[in-house]
XYZ file of C-alpha atoms in Angstrom:
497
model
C 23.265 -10.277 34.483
C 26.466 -11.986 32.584
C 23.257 -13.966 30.687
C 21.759 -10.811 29.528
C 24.717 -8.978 28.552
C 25.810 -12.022 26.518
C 22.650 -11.992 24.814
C 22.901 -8.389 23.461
C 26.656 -9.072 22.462
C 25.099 -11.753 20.418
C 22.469 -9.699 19.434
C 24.663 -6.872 18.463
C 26.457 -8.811 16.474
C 23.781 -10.582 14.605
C 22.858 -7.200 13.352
C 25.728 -6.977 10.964
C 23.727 -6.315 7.761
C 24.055 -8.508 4.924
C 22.590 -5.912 3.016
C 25.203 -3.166 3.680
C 26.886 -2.837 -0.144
C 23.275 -2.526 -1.507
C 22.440 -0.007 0.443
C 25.040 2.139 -0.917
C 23.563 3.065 -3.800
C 20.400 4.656 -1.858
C 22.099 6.986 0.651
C 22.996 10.619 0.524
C 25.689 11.747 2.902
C 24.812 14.532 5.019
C 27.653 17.170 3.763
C 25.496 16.727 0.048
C 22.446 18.854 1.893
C 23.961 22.259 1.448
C 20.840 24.486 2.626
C 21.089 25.065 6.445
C 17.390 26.366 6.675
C 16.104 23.110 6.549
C 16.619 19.220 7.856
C 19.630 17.872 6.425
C 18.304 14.111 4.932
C 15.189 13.280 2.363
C 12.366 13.257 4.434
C 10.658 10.148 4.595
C 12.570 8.151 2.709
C 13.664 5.109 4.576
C 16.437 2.585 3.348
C 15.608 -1.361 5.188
C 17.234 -4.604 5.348
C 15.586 -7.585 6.381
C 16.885 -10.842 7.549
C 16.121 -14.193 9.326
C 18.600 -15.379 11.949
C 17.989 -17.549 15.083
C 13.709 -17.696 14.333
C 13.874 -13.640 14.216
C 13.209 -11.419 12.040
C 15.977 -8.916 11.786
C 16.028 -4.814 10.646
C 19.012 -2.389 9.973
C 17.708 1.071 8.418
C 19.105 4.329 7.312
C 16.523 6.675 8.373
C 15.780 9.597 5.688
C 18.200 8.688 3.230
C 21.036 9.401 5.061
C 24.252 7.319 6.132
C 24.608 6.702 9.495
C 27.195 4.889 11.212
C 24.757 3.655 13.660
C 21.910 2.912 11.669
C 18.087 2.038 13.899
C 18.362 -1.637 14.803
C 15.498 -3.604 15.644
C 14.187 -7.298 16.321
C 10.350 -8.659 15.535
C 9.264 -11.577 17.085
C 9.490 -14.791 15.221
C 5.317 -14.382 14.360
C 5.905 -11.250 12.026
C 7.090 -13.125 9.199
C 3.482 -15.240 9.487
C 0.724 -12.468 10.362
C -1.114 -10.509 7.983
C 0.055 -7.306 5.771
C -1.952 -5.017 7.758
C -0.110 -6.369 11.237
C 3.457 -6.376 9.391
C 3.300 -2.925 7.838
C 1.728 -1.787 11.958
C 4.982 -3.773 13.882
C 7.135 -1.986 10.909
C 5.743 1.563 11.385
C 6.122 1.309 15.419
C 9.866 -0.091 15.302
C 10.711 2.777 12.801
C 8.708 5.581 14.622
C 7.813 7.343 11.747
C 4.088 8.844 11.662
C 1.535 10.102 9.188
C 1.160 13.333 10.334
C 4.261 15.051 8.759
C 2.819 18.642 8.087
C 0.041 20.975 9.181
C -2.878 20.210 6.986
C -4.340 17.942 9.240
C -7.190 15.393 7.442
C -4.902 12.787 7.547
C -7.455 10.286 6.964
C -6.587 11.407 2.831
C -3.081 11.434 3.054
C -1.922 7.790 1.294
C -0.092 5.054 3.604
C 3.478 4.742 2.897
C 4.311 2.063 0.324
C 7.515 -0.155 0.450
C 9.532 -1.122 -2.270
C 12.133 -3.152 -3.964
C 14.999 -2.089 -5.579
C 13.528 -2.174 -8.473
C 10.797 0.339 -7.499
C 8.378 -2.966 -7.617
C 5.629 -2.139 -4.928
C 5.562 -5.028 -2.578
C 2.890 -6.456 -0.806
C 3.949 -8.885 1.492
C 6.173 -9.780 4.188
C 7.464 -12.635 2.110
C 8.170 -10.546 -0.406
C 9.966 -7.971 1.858
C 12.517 -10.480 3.683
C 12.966 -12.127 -0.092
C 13.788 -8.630 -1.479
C 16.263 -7.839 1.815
C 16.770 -4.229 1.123
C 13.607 -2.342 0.433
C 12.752 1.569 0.560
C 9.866 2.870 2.573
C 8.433 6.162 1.322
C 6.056 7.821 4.134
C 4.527 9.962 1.059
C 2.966 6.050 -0.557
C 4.779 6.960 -4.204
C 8.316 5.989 -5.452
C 11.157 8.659 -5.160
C 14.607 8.079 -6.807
C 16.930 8.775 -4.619
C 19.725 11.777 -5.562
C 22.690 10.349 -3.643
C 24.802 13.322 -5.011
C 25.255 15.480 -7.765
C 26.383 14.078 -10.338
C 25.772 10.594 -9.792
C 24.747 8.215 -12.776
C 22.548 5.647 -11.993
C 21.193 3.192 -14.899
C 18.250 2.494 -15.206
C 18.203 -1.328 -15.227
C 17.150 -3.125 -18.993
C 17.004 0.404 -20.515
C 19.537 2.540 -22.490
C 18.779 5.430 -20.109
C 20.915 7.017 -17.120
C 19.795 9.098 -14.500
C 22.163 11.914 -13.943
C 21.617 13.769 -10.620
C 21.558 17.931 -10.815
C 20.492 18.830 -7.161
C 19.895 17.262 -3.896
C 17.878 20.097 -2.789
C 15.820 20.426 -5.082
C 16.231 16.468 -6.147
C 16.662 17.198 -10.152
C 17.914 14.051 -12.468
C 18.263 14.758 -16.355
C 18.133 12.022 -18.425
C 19.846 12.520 -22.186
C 18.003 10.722 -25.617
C 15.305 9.832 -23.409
C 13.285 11.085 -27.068
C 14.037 10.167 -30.259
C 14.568 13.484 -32.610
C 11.501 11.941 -35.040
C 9.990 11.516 -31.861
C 10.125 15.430 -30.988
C 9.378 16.519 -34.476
C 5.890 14.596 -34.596
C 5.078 15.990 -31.080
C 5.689 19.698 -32.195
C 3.147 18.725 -35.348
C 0.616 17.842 -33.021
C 1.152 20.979 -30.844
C 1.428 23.525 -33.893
C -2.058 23.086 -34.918
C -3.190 23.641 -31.341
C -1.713 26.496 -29.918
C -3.363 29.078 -27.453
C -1.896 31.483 -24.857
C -0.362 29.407 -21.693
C -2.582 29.516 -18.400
C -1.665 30.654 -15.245
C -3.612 28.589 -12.633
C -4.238 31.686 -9.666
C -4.021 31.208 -6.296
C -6.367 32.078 -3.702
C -4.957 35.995 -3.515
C -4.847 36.397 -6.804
C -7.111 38.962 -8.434
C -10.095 37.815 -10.334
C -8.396 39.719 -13.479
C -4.831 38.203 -13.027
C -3.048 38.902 -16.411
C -0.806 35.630 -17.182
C 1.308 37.697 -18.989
C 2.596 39.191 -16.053
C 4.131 35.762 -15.015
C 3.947 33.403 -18.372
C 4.208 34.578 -21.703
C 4.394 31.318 -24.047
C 1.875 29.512 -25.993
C 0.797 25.568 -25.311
C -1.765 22.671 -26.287
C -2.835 20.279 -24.258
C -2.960 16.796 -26.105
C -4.468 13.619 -24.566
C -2.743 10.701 -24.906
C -5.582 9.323 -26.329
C -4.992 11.148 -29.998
C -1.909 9.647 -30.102
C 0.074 6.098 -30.192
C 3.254 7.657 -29.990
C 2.291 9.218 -26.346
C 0.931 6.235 -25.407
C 4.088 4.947 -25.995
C 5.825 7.562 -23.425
C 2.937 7.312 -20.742
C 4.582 4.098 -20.384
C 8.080 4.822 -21.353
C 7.472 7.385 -18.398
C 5.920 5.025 -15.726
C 8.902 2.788 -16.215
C 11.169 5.794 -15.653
C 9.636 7.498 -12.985
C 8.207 3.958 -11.102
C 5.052 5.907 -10.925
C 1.681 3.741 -12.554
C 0.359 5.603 -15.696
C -2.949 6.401 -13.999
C -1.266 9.034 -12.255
C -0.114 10.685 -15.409
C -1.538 14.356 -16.511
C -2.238 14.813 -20.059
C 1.119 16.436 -21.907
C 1.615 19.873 -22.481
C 2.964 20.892 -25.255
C 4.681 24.787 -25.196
C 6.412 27.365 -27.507
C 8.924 29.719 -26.327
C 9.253 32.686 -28.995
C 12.456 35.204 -29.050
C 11.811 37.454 -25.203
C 9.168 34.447 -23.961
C 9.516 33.733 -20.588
C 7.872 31.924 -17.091
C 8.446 33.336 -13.916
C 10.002 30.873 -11.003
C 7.001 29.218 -9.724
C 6.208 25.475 -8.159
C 4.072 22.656 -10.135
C 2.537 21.392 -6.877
C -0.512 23.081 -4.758
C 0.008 24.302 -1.632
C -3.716 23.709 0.446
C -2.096 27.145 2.459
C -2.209 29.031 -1.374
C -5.146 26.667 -3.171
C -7.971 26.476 -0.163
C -10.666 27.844 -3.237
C -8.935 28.122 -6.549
C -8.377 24.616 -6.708
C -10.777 21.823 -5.392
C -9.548 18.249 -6.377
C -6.295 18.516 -4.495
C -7.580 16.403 -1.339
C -6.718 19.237 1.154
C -2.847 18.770 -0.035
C -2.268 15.391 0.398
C -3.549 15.007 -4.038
C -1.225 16.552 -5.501
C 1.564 16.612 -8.198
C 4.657 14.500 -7.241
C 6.914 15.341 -10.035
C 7.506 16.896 -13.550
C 9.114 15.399 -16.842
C 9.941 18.126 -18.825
C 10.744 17.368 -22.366
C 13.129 19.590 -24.265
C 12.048 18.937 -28.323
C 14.360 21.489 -29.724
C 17.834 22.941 -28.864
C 18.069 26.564 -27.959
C 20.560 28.867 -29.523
C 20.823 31.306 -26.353
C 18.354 31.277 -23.467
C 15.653 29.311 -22.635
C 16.794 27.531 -19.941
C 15.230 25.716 -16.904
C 16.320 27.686 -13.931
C 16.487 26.632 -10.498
C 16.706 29.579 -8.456
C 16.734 27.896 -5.120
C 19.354 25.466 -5.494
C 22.911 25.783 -4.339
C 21.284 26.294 -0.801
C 20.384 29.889 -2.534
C 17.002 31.755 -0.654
C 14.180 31.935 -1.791
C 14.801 34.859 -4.835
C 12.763 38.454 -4.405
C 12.500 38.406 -8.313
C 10.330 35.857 -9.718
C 11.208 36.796 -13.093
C 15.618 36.906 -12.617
C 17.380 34.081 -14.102
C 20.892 35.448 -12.515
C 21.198 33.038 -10.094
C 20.573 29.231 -9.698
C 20.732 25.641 -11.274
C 20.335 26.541 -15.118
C 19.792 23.340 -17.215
C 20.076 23.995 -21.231
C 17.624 22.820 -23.633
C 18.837 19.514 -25.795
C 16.694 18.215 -27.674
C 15.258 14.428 -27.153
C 16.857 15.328 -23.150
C 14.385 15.069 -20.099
C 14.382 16.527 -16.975
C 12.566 15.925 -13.820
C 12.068 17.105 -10.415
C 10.365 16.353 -7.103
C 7.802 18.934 -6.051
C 6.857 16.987 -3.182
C 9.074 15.527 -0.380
C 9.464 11.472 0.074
C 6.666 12.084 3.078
C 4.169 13.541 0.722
C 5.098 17.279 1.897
C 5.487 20.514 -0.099
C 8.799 21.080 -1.051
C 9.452 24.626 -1.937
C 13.115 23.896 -3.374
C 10.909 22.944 -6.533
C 10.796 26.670 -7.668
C 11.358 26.918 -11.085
C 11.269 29.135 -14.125
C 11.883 29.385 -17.981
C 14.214 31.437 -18.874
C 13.844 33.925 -21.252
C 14.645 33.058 -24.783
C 17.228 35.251 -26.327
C 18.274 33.526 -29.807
C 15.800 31.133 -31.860
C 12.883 29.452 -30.165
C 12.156 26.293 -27.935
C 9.844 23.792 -28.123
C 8.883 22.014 -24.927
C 6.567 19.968 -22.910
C 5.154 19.445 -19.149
C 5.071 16.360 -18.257
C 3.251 15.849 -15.065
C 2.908 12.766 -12.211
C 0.590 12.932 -9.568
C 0.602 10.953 -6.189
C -2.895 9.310 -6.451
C -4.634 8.604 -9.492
C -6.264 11.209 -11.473
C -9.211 9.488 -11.779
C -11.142 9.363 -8.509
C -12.445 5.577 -9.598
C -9.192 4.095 -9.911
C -8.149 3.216 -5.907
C -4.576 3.220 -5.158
C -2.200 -0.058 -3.669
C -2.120 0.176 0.000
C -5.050 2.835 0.144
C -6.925 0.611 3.014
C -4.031 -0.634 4.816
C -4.420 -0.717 8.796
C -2.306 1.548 10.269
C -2.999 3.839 13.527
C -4.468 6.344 11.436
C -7.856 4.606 9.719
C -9.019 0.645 8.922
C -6.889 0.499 5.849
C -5.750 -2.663 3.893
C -2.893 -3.081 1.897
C -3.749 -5.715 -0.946
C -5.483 -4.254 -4.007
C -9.207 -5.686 -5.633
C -8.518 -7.084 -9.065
C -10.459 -4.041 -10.217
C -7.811 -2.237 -8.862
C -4.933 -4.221 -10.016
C -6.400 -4.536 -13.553
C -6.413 -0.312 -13.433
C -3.504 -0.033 -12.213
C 0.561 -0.915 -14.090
C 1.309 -4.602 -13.841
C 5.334 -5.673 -13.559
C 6.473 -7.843 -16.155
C 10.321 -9.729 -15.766
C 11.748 -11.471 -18.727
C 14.642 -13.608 -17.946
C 16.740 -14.156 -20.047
C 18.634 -17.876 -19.862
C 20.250 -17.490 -23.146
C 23.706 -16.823 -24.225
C 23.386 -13.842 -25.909
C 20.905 -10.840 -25.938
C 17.514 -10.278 -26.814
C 15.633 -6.968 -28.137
C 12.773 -6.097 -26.462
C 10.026 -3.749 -27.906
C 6.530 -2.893 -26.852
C 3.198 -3.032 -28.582
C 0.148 -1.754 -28.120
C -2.827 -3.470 -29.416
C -4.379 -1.241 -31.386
C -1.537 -0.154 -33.633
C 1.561 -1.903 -35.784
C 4.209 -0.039 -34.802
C 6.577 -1.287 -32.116
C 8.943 0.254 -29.533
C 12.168 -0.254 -28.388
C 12.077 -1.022 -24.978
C 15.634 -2.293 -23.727
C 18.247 -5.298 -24.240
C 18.030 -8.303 -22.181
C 21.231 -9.275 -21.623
C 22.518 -13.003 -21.093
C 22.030 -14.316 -18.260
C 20.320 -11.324 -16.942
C 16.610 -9.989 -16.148
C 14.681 -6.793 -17.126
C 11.848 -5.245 -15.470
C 9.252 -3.277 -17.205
C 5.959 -1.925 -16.061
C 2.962 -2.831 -18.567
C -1.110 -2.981 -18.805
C -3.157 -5.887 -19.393
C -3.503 -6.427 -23.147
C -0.752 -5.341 -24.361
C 1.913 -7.100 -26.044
C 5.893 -7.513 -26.105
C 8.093 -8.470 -29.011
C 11.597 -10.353 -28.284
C 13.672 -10.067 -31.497
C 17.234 -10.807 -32.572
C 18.087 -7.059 -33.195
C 17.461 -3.448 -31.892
C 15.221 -2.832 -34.776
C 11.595 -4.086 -35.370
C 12.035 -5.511 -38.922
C 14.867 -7.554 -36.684
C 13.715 -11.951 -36.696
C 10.997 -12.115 -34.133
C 12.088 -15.007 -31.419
C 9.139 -14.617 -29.072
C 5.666 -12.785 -28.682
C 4.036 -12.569 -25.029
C 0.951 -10.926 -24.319
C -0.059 -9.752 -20.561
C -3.172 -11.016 -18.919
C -5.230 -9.276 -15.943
C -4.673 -11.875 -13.531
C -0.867 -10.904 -11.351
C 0.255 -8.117 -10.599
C 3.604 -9.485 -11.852
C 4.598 -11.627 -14.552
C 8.132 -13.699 -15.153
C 8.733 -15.195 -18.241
C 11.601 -17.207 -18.706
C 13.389 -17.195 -21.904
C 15.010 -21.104 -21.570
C 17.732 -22.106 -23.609
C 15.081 -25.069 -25.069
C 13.752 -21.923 -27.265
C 14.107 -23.242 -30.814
C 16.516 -20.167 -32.020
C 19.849 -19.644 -32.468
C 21.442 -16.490 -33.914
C 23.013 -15.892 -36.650
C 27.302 -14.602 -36.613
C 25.497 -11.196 -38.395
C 23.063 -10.789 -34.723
C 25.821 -12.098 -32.204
């Protein structure tokens, strides 16, 4: 008995985690969930630390995005770190006790297996990589979620010259200010004016054959591929790297007009399967559907025109779809972004995602819908993960180089120099460059890319800056490092330091 009980003491405390600071960044208290009609914590969002002590594999997590002061503690045997992905990710799932059957829709043979993380928002794929990352996030729903902590909080978004600013935790709203360039907006109203037509309303299964969109949406749009476009290409990956979702799962922009009086009534971007059983087909009986929206603002508004939340500030759920009294009311700013979760962490509807344009009183807004699915949009491109073993189905966790040529690869420059360097992106069908981020000295950035494309190091934040470096991305990993040594033959000028 005195044996034993030592042991757990030990145990115990072994399970100090050295991850504990990290993890601060990643967890919501409790008191930030306001509504009292729902669970109180992100559902299905998991924060982990791994360590090795004593031949064992050690784990500490905050369950749901929450901070605990007695976080789940558990031990795998020594084995873990040496078995397969499809083992690891089965030991992980049992010790945590989370399942894939998180909502009513049953066919959860369709639903996606939950993915695990870095800090980053680097999808890893390994147990090696897990213990070397030490603090990773587990999302039930497969798909990156950022985390709202609390309103108000500014996170930045590593080798960028963006911020995430939280709005909401319920629903989980960031805004993110000069995430577009004013040039940038003009050119995308150009492309939109010469392609206007009356905004859809997509009806749902109780809707009247002769629904009148009017009733509920009263702008005018154009849908514009990014295809017609470098400069969208640009922010398909611009976006990717903001959202950590892969480009693949991007919908085609839309681009929208809001006249003096224009309106939309509060409605949600995802599909419920208990609204959309016939309307809508391709949505995978629930568990396809949109994750997010980016929501561009091109132009300011004089008066009106906001996006309203009318379910936030724990408010119910509002008898008048078409009242902008009440709620989370975010202005328009022009070259700002907004975006918000339409989907929980565990791949569930969340209906906090209500939202509506408000009508425009003074002048007129330009706009565009931005939106990220959870799988691919193309049913040929497979997803990471999407035939892992779990309990569920024979699934397996390691992509086919088809897939991993389809899908975003993660590039890492490291920079070993002494001062910064400018980093701008290139497609290879067109001249112009983009302005990615700094790497600062002694530091790393992290940027999701394709294979083909190329990146630009220069001594400046402008493109006519002195090019130091060119490196172009193969189809080979699914992450690249290249180290930017000290050896490089360039020094800066006093005018670039």
């Amino acid at each position: 008995m005195v044996i034993a009980w030592l042991f757990l003491l030990q145990f115990a405390a072994a399970l100090g985690s050295p991850c504990e600071e990290r993890s601060g960044a990643w967890l919501t208290d409790r008191d930030e969930f306001l509504r009292t009609d729902e669970p109180k914590y992100l559902q299905g969002l998991h924060v982990a630390c791994f360590w090795q002590q004593d031949h064992k594999l050690l784990l500490e997590a905050h369950m749901n995005g929450v901070r605990e002061e007695k976080p789940l503690q558990a031990e795998f045997e020594s084995k873990a770190l040496n078995e397969d992905w499809r083992s690891f990710r089965k030991a992980l799932q049992s010790k945590m006790r989370f399942t894939k059957a998180t909502n009513e829709w049953g066919n959860f043979h369709l639903k996606q297996p939950f993915g695990i993380f870095a800090e980053s928002g680097h999808r890893l794929g390994s147990s090696a990589e897990v213990l070397a990352a030490g603090l990773v996030l587990i999302m039930e729903g497969g798909q990156w979620f950022w985390p709202p902590v609390r309103v108000g909080y500014l996170r930045r978004l590593q080798g960028t010259p963006y911020q995430l600013e939280t709005q909401s935790v319920q629903p989980v709203v960031f805004r993110v200010r000069g995430f577009l360039r004013e040039e940038e907006c003009e050119v995308i109203i150009a492309m939109g004016k010469s392609n206007m037509s009356e905004s859809p309303v997509v009806p749902m299964d109780i809707h009247k054959p002769d629904l009148d969109a009017k009733e509920y949406r009263t702008s005018t749009q154009a849908r514009i591929s990014s295809s017609e476009s470098p400069l969208l290409q640009e922010l398909d990956l611009r976006i990717s790297n903001l959202t950590r979702v892969p480009v693949s799962h991007n919908e085609e922009v839309q681009v929208l007009r809001y006249r003096l009086g224009e309106f939309y009534a509060a409605h949600n971007d995802n599909f419920d399967p208990e609204f959309y059983q016939t309307s809508v087909d391709y949505i995978d009986k629930g568990h396809r559907n949109r994750l997010l929206t980016v929501f561009w603002y091109l132009t300011n508004v004089e008066k009106g025109g906001e996006t309203n939340f009318p379910r936030a500030n724990a408010l119910p759920q509002p008898q008048d779809v078409h009242s902008c009294k009440d709620g989370l009311k975010v202005r328009p700013e022009v070259g700002t972004v907004v975006f918000w979760y339409s989907l929980r962490p565990n791949g569930n509807n969340d209906p906090n995602g209500l939202h509506s344009g408000c009508p425009v009183e003074d002048g007129q807004k330009w706009s565009a819908n931005y939106w990220v699915w959870n799988k691919p949009r193309s049913f040929e491109i497979s997803m990471p993960d999407a035939e892992v073993d779990d309990e569920y189905s024979g699934e397996m966790s390691v992509a086919t180089e088809e897939v991993q040529a389809a899908n975003n690869i993660t590039v890492v420059f490291d920079n070993r120099h002494s001062y910064p360097m400018y980093l701008f992106w290139k497609p290879p069908d067109r001249d112009q460059e983009a302005f990615m981020g700094v790497v600062k000295p002694k530091e790393s950035i992290s940027m999701l890319t394709f294979p083909g494309h190329v990146w630009h190091l220069r001594a400046g934040a402008d493109q006519s800056s002195q090019l130091i470096g060119a490196q172009e991305i193969n189809d080979r990993p699914s992450q690249q490092v290249f180290l930017l040594s000290p050896e490089e033959a360039y020094e800066p000028s006093a005018g670039e330091l």
